[in-house]
Short mmCIF file of C-alpha atoms and ligand atoms in Angstrom, two decimals:
data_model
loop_
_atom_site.label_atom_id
_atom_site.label_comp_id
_atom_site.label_asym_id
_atom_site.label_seq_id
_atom_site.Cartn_x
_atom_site.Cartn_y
_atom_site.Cartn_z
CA UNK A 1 108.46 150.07 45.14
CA UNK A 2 111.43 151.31 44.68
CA UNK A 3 115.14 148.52 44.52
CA UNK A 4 118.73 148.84 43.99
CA UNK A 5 121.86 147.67 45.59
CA UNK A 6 123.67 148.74 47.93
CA UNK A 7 126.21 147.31 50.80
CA UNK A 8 125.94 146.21 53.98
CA UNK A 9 128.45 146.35 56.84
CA UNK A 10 127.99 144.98 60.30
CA UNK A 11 128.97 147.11 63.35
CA UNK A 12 129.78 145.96 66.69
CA UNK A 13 126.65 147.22 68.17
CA UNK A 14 123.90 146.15 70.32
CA UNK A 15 121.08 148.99 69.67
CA UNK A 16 118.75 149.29 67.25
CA UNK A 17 120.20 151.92 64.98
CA UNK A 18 120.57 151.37 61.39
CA UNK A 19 122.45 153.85 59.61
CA UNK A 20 122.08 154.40 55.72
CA UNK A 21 123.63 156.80 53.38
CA UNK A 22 121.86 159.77 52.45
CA UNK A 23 122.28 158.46 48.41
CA UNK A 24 120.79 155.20 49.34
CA UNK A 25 117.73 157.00 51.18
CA UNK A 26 117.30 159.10 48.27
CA UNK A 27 116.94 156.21 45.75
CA UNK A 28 114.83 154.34 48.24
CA UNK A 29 112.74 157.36 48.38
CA UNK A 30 112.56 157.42 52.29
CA UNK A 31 114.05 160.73 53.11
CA UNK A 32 111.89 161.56 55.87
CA UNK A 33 111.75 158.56 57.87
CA UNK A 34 112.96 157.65 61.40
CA UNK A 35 111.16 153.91 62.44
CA UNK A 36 111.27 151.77 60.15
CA UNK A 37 110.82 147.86 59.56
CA UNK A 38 113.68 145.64 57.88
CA UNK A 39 112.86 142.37 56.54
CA UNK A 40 115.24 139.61 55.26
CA UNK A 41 113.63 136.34 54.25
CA UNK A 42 110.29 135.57 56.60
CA UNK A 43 111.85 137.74 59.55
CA UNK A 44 111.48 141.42 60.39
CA UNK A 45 112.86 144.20 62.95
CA UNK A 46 111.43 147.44 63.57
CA UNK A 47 114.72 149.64 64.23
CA UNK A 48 115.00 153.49 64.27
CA UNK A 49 117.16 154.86 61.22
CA UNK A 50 120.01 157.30 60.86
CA UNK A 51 121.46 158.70 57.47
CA UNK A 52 125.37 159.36 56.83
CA UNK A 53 127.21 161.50 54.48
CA UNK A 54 129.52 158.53 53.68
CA UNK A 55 129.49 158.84 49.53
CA UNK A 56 127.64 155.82 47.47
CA UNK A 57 125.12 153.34 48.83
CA UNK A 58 125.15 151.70 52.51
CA UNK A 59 123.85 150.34 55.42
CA UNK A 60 125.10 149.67 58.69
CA UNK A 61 123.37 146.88 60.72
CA UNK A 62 124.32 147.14 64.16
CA UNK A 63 125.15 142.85 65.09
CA UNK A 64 122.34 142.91 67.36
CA UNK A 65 119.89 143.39 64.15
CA UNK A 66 122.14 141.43 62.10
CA UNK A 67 121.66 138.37 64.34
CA UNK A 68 117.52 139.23 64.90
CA UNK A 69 117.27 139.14 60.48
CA UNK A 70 119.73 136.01 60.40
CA UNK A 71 122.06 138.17 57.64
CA UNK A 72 124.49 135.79 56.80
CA UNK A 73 126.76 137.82 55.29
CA UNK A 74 128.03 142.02 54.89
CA UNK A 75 129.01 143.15 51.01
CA UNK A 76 126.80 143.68 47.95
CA UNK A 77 123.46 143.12 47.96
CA UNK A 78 119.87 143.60 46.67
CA UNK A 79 117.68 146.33 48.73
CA UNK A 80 114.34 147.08 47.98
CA UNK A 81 111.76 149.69 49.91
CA UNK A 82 107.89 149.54 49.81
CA UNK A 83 106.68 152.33 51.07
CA UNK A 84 108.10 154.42 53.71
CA UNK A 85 108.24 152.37 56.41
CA UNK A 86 109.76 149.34 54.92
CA UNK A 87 112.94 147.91 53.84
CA UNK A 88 113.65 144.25 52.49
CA UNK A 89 117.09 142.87 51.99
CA UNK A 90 117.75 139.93 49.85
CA UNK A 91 116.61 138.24 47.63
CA UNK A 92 116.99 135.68 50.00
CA UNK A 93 117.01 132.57 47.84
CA UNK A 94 116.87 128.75 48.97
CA UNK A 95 118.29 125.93 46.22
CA UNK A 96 116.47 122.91 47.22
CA UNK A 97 118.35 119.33 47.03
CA UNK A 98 119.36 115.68 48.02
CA UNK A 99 121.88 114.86 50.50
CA UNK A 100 124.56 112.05 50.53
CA UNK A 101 124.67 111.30 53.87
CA UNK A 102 128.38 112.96 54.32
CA UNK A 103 129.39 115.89 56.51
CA UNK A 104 132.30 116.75 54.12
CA UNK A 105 130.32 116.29 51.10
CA UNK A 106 127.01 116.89 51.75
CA UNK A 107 125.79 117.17 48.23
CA UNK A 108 128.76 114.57 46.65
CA UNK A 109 129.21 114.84 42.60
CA UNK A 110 126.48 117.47 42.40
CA UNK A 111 128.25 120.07 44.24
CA UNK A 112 130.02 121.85 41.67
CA UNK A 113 126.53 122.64 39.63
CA UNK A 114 124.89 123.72 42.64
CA UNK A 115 127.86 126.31 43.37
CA UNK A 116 127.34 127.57 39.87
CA UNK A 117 124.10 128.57 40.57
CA UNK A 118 125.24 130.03 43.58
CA UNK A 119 128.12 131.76 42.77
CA UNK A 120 125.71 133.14 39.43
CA UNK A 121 123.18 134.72 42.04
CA UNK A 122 125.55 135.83 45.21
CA UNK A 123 126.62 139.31 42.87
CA UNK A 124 123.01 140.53 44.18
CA UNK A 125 121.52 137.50 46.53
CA UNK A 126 121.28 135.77 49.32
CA UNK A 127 121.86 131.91 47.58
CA UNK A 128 122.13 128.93 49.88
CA UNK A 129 121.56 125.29 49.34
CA UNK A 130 119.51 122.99 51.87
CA UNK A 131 118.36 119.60 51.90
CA UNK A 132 114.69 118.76 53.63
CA UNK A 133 115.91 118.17 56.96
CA UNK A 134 117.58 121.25 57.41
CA UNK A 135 114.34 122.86 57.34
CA UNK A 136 112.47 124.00 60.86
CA UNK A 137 108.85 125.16 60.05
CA UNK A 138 108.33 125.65 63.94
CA UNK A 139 111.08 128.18 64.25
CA UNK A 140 110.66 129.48 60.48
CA UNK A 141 114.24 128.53 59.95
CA UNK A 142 117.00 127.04 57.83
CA UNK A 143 120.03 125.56 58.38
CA UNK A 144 121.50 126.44 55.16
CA UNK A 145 124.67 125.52 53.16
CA UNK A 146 126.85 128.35 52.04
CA UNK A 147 129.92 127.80 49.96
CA UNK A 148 133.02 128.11 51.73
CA UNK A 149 136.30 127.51 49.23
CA UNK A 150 136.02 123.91 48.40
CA UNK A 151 133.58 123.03 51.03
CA UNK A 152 130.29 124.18 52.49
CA UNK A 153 129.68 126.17 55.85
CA UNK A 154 126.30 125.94 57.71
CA UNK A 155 124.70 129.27 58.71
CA UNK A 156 120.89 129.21 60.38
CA UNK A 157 119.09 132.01 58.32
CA UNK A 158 114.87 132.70 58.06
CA UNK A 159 112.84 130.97 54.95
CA UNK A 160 113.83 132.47 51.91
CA UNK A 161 111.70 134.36 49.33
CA UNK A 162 112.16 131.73 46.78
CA UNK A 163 113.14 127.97 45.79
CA UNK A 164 114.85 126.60 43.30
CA UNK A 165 113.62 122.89 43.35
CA UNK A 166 117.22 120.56 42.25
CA UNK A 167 115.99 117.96 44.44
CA UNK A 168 117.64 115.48 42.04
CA UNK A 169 116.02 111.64 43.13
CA UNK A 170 112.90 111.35 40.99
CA UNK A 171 111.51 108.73 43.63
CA UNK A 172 112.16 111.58 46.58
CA UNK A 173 110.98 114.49 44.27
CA UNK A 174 107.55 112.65 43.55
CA UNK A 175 106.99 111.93 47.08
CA UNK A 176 103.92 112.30 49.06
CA UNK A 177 106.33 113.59 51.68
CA UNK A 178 107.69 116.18 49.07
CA UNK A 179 104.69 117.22 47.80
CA UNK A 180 103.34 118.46 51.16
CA UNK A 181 107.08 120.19 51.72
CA UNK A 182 106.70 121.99 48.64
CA UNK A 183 102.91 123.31 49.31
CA UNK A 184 104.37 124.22 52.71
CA UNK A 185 105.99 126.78 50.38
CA UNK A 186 103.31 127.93 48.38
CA UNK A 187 101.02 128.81 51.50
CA UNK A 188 103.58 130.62 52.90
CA UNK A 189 103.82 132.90 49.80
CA UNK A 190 107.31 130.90 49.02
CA UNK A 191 107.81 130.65 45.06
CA UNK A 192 109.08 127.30 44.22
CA UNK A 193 110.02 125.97 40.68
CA UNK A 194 109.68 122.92 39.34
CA UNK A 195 107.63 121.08 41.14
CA UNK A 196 108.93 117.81 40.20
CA UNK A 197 110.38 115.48 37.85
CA UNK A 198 107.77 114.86 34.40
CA UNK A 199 106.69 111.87 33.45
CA UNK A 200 106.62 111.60 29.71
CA UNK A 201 103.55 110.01 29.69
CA UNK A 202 102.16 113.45 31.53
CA UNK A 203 103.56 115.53 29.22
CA UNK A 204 101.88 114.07 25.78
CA UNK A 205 98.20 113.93 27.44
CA UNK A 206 98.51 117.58 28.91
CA UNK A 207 99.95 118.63 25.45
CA UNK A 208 96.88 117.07 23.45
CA UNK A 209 94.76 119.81 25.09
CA UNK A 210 96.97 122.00 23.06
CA UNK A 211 96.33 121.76 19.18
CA UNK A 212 99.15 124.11 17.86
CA UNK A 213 101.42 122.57 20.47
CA UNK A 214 100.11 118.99 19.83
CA UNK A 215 101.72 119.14 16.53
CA UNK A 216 105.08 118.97 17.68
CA UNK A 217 104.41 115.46 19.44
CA UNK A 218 104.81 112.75 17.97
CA UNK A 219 101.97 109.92 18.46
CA UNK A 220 102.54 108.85 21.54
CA UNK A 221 100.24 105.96 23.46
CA UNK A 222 101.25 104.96 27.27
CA UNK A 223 100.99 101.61 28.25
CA UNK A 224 100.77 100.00 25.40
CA UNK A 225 98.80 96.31 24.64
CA UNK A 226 100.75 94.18 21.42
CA UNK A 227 97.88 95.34 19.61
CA UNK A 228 98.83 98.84 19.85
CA UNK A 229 102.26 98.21 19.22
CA UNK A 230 101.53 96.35 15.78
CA UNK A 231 98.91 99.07 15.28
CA UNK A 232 101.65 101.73 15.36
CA UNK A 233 104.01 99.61 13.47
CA UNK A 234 101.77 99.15 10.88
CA UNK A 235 100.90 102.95 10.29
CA UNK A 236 104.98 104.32 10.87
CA UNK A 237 106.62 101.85 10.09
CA UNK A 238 109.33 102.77 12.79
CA UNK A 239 108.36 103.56 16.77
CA UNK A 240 110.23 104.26 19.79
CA UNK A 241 109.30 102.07 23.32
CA UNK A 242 110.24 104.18 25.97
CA UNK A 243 110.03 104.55 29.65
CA UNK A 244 107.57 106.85 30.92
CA UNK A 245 109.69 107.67 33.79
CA UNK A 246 112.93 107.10 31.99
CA UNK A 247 115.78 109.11 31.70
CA UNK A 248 119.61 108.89 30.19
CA UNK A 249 118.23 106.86 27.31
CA UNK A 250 117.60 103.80 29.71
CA UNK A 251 115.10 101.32 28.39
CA UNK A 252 114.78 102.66 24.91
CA UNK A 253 113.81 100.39 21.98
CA UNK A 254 113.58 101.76 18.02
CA UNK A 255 111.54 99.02 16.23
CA UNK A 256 111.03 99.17 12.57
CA UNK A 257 109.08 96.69 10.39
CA UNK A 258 109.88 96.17 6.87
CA UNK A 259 106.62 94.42 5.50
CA UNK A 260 109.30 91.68 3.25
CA UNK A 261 112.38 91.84 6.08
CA UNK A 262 110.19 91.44 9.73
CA UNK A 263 110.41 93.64 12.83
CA UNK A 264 114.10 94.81 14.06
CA UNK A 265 114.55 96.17 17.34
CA UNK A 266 117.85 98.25 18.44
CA UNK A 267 118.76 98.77 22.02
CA UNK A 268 121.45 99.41 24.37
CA UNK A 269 122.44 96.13 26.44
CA UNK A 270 125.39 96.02 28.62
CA UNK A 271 127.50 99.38 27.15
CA UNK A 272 126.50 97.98 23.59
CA UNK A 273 124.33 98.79 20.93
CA UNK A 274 122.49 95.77 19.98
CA UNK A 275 120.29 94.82 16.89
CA UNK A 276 117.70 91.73 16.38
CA UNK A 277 115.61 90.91 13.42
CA UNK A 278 112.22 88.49 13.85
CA UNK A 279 110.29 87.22 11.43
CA UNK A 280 107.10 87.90 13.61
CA UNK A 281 105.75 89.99 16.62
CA UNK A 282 105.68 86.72 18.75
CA UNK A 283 109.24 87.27 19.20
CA UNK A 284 109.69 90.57 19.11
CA UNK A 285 107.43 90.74 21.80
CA UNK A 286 109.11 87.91 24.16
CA UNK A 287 111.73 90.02 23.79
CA UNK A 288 110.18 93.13 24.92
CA UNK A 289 108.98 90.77 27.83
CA UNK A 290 105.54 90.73 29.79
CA UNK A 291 104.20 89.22 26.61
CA UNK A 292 103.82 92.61 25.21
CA UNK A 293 102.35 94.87 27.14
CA UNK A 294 104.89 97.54 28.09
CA UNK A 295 103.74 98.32 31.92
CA UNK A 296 104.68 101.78 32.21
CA UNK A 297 105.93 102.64 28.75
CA UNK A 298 105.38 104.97 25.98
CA UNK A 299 104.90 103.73 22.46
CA UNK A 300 105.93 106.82 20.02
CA UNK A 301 105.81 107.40 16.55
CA UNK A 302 109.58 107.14 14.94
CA UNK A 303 110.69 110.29 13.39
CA UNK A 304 113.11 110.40 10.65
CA UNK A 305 115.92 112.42 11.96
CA UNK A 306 118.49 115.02 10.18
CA UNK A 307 121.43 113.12 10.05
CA UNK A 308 125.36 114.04 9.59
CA UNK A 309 127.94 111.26 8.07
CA UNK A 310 124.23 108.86 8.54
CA UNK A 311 124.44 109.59 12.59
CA UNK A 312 120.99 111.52 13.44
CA UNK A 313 120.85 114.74 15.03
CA UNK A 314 118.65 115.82 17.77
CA UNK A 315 118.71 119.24 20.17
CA UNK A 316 118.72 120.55 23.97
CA UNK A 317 116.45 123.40 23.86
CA UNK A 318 117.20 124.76 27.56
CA UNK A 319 114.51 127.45 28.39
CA UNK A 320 114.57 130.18 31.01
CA UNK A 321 112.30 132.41 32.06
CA UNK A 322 113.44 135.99 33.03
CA UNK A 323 113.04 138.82 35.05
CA UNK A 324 109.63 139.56 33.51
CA UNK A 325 108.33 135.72 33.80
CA UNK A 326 108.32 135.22 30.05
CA UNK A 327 110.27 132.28 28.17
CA UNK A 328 113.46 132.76 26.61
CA UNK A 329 115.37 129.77 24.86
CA UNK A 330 118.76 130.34 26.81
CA UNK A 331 120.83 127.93 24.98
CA UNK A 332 121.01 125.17 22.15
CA UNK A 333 122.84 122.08 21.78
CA UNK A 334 123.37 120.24 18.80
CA UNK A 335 123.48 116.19 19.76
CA UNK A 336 124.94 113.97 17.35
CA UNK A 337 123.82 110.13 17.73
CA UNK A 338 126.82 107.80 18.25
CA UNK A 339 127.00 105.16 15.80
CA UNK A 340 124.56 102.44 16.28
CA UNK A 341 123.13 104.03 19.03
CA UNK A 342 119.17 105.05 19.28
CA UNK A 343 119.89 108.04 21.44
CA UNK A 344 122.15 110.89 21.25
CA UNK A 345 123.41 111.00 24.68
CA UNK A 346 126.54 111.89 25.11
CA UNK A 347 127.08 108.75 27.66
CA UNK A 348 126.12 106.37 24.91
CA UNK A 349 128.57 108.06 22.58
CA UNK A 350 126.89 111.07 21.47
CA UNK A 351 128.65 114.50 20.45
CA UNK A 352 127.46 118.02 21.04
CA UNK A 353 127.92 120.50 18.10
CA UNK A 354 126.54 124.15 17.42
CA UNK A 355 123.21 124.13 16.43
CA UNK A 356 124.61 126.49 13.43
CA UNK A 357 127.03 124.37 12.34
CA UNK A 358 124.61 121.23 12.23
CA UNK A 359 121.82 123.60 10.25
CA UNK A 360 124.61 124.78 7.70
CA UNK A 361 125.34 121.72 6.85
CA UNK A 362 122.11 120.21 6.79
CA UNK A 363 119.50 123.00 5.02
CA UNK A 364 122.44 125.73 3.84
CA UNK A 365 120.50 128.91 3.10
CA UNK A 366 117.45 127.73 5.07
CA UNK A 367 119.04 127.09 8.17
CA UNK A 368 118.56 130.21 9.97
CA UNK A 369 115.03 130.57 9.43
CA UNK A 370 114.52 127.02 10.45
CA UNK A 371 116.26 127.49 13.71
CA UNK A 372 114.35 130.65 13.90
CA UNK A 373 110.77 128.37 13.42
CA UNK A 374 112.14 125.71 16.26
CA UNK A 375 112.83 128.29 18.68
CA UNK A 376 109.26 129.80 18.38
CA UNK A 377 107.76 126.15 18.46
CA UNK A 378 109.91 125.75 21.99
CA UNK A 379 108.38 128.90 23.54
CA UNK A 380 105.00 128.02 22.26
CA UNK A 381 105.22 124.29 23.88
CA UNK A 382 107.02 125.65 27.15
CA UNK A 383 103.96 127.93 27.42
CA UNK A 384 101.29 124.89 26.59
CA UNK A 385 103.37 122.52 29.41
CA UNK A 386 102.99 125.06 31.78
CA UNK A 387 99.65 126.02 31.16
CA UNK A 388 98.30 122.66 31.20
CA UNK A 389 100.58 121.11 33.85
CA UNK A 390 99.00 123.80 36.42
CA UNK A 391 102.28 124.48 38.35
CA UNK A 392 104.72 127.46 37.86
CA UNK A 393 107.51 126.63 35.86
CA UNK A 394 110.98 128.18 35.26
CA UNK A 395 113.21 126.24 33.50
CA UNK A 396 112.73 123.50 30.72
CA UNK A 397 115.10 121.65 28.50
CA UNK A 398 113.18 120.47 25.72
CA UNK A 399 114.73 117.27 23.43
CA UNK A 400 113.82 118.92 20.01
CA UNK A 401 114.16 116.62 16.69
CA UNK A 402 113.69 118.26 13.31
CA UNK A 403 113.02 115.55 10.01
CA UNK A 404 113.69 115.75 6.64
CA UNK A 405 111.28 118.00 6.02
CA UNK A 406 111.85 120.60 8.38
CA UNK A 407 109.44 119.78 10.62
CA UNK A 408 109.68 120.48 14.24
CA UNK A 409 109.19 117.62 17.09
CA UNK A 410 109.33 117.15 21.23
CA UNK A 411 110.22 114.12 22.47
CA UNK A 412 110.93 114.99 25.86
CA UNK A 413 110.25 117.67 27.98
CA UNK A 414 112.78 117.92 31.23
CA UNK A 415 112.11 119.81 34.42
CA UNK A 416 114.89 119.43 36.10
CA UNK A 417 117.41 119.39 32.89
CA UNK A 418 120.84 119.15 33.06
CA UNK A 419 123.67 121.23 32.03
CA UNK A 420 126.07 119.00 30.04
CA UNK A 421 125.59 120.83 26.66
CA UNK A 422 127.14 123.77 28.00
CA UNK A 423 130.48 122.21 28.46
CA UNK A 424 130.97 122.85 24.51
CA UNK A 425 133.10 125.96 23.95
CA UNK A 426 131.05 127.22 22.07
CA UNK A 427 128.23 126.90 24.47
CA UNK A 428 129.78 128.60 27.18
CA UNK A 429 128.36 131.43 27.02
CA UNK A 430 124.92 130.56 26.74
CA UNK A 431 125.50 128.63 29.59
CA UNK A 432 126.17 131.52 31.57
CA UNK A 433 123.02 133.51 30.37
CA UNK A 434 121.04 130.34 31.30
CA UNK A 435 122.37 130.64 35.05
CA UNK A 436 121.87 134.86 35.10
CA UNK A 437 117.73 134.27 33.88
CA UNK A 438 117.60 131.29 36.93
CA UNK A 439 118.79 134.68 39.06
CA UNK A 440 116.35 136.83 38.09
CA UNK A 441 113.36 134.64 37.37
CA UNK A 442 113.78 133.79 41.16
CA UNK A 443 114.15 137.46 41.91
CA UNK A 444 110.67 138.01 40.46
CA UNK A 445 109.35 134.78 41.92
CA UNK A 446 110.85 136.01 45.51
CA UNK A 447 108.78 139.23 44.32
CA UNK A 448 111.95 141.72 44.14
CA UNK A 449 110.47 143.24 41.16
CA UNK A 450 110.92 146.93 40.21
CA UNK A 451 113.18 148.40 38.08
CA UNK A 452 116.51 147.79 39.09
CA UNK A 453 118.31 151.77 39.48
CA UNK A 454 121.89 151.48 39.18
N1 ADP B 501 109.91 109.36 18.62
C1 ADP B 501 111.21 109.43 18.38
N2 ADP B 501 111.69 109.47 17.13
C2 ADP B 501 113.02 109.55 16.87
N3 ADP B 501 113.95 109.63 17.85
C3 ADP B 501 113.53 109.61 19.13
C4 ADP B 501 112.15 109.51 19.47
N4 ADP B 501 112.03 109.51 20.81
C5 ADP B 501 113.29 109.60 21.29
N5 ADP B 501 114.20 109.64 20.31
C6 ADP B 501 115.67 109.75 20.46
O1 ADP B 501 116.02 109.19 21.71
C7 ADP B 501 116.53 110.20 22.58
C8 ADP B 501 116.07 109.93 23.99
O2 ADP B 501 114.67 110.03 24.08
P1 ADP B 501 113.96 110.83 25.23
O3 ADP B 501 112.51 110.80 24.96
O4 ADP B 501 114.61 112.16 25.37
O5 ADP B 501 114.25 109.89 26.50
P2 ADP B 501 115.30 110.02 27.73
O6 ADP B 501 114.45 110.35 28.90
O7 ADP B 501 115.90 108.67 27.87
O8 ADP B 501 116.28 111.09 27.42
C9 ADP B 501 116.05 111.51 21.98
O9 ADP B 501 116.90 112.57 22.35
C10 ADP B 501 116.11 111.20 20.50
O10 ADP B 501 117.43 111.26 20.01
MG1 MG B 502 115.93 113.02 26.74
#
C-alpha cells in the first residue's frame, strides 16, 4: 500500500483516460500499468491510464469518470494505491447529524462546529455532512452537504469510507431506527464512531469490570430506593443525585448530612442556585419527589473538590485517538464552579482556566506530576470504556475531579463532547490538534493507512 497526495483536475472529456504524472506513478509504485480500477467512496471505474511529464503530483479525470466516481470536487487530495491495479481517492468521509427542518439552515446553531471539522479535514479529504434522510442504500448514495461560504451546497456522492457520528438528539441517537442505520454501516465495512450518546448509569457498571479503572469512580448506585440514599449518606456524608441520562448539569442535587445540622440539598431552580436544610429524610425526600426513589437516577459518592477563592475545580479531559488508533488526551480545561453552584458549567456560571494555572496554584511543585498521573488515569479509563462498552470509539471528553489528596476521579464520561473549553485562548491550540486527530483517526477508520510520503 502505498498513499500520498496529489491533485486532481477535471478535463472536459468523455473517454476513459486518466492521465497521471510520471512522479505520482512513481510514488504509487505503478509504473508499468495501463488498466486500472479507481475507487472513491463505495464506487469504482476501470479506466485505461496515461502518464505526463507535467512536474509534481496529478491526475486528470476526464468528467465522464468524474461523474461515474461522484468526485465532488478537483484540488488537493489524499491518493492511495493497493497493488497495481488499484487506485482509491479520498478519504471520502461522511459527518453524521440532525436536521432543523430549514433549507437555508439545515443544521441551525450547530453549523459552525460542523464546518470546523470540515474545513480541519478538506486539506486531504473528502468531508461532507448529511442527515439520515439524505441517505439512499438502494442506489449506494448520498446527498451530501458541502460548505459553500456561509451556506451549504448539496452534491450526490457514493457512501463514504467513514462516519463521524454528531447526530446531536440523544432521543434520535438511541433510536431503534438509528441503531439499525448505524449497523447498516458496519456491514458494509463503513467505520462509524460513537455509536451513541452514554448513559452514566452504563458507564459505572461497564467500568466495575475494570479494577484499576474502577478506582477512579466514585460509588455510584442507579436507581436508587431512600434506603440507599440514607445508606450513602450515612457512609460519605455528601452524594450527588444525578440523571442517568442527564446532561448540562440538569437535575443535579449535592446532599450533605451533618449528623447535629440534618440533610441540605443544593440545586439549580429557575437560573438560581438554591439551598434547603431538613431536619429529616422525610423531607428531603418529598422534595426529591416520587417518595424517594429516584426513577432513572444515579446516586454518587460526593468528592471533595480542589477549590480556588472556595469555588471547586473540576476538568474536560477531551481524548482523541490518532492515526495509529491509540488515545491521546488532546486538550484540558480547567472548570471553575460558579459560586453557589454544584456544577462547573460554564452556563451556570462556571469559568474555564489552564489546567497549569489551576495546578500551580493548588499543589505548587507537585502540580506537574499530578497532571502527569490524571492524564495516564484518562487513557487508562478511555481504554476500559471502550473495551467494555464493545463499540469502537474515537473521541471522549472525560469530566475529571481531583480531591484534596490528589486523587484522581470520573464523573462523567461524554461521547459526543462538546467543544466549549477550547474557546479559552489559551486552549486554542489544543483545540485545533483535537480537530487534526478526528482527521486522521477517520483516515485510519476509512482504512487510508500507510505511511503518508510527502
Ligand atoms: N460525585 C461527584 N462529586 C463531586 N462533584 C461532582 C460529582 N458528580 C458531579 N459533580 C460535579 O457536577 C458536574 C456535572 O456532573 P456530570 O456527572 O458531569 O453531569 P452532567 O451530565 O450534567 O454534566 C461535574 O462536572 C462536577 O463538577
Ligand atoms: Mg458533565
Amino acid at each position: 500500500m502505498s498513499l500520498t497526495l496529489c491533485s486532481i483536475q477535471f478535463a472536459p472529456r468523455t473517454d476513459r483516460v486518466v492521465h497521471m504524472s510520471t512522479a505520482l506513478a512513481k510514488a504509487l509504485q505503478l509504473t508499468s500499468t495501463n488498466m486500472l480500477t479507481m475507487k472513491m467512496g463505495s464506487r469504482t471505474a476501470s479506466v485505461s491510464l496515461r502518464m505526463t511529464k507535467k512536474p509534481g503530483k496529478h491526475i486528470i479525470l476526464p468528467l465522464s469518470v468524474k461523474s461515474q466516481l461522484m468526485v465532488p470536487r478537483s484540488g488537493q487530495i489524499t491518493v492511495q494505491a493497493s497493488g497495481t491495479k488499484e487506485v482509491q481517492l479520498g478519504p471520502l468521509i461522511g459527518i453524521l447529524a440532525n436536521g432543523t427542518g430549514s433549507v437555508t439552515q439545515p443544521f441551525g446553531v450547530r453549523s459552525s462546529m460542523l464546518k470546523s471539522y470540515i474545513s480541519a479535514g478538506s486539506k486531504t479529504s473528502y468531508y461532507f455532512a448529511f442527515l439520515p434522510s439524505d441517505i439512499d442504500w438502494q442506489a449506494e448514495t448520498v446527498v451530501a452537504y458541502f460548505p459553500n461560504g456561509t451556506g451549504w451546497i448539496r452534491k450526490t456522492v457514493p457512501l463514504p469510507d467513514a462516519v463521524y457520528n454528531r447526530l446531536s438528539n440523544r432521543r434520535v441517537d438511541r433510536s431503534i431506527s438509528m441503531d439499525q442505520l448505524k449497523d447498516r454501516f458496519v456491514r458494509r465495512g463503513i467505520g462509524i464512531f460513537n455509536w451513541s450518546f452514554f448513559d452514566k448509569s452504563d458507564v459505572y457498571k461497564l467500568l466495575e469490570e475494570d479494577k484499576e479503572a474502577n478506582k477512579h469512580v466514585p460509588e455510584s448506585h442507579n436507581n436508587p430506593s431512600p434506603d440507599r440514599i440514607r445508606e450513602m449518606l450515612e457512609k460519605h456524608r455528601f452524594v450527588y443525585l444525578k440523571p442517568t441520562a442527564g446532561s448540562l448539569g440538569i437535575g443535579i442535587y449535592r446532599l450533605t448530612y451533618h449528623p447535629k445540622r440534618g440533610y441540605f440539598v443544593r440545586f439549580r431552580r429557575g437560573g438560581k442556585n438554591v439551598l434547603f436544610r431538613f431536619n429529616n429524610t422525610s423531607g428531603l425526600f418529598k422534595l426529591l419527589n416520587g417518595n424517594g426513589r429516584m426513577r432513572n437516577y444515579v446516586v454518587q459518592q460526593g468528592i471533595r473538590l480542589i477549590e480556588i477563592d472556595a469555588c471547586p475545580i473540576d476538568f474536560r479531559f477531551h481524548l482523541n485517538k490518532n492515526g495509529n488508533n491509540q488515545w491521546v488526551v488532546a486538550g484540558i480545561g480547567a472548570k471553575k464552579a460558579g459560586k453557589g453552584s454544584v456544577t462547573t458549567h460554564v452556563k451556570n456560571g462556571g469559568q474555564v482556566m489552564t489546567p497549569e494555572y489551576v495546578l500551580d496554584r493548588v499543589f505548587g511543585a507537585k502540580a506537574e506530576g499530578i497532571l502527569e498521573d490524571a492524564k495516564q488515569s484518562a487513557i487508562k479509563l478511555a481504554e476500559s470504556i471502550e473495551k467494555h462498552g464493545r463499540r469502537n470509539l474515537g473521541e471522549l471528553g472525560l469530566d475529571i475531579g481531583i480531591d484534596q489528596n490528589e486523587r484522581v476521579w470520573m464523573f462523567e464520561a461524554n461521547s459526543k463532547p462538546g467543544r466549549s473549553i477550547f474557546k479559552h485562548p489559551a486552549l486554542k491550540a489544543q483545540g485545533n490538534s483535537s480537530l487534526k486527530y478526528i482527521a486522521e483517526h477517520l483516515a485510519y477508520l476509512g482504512k487510508f493507512r500507510s505511511r503518508r510520503e510527502s
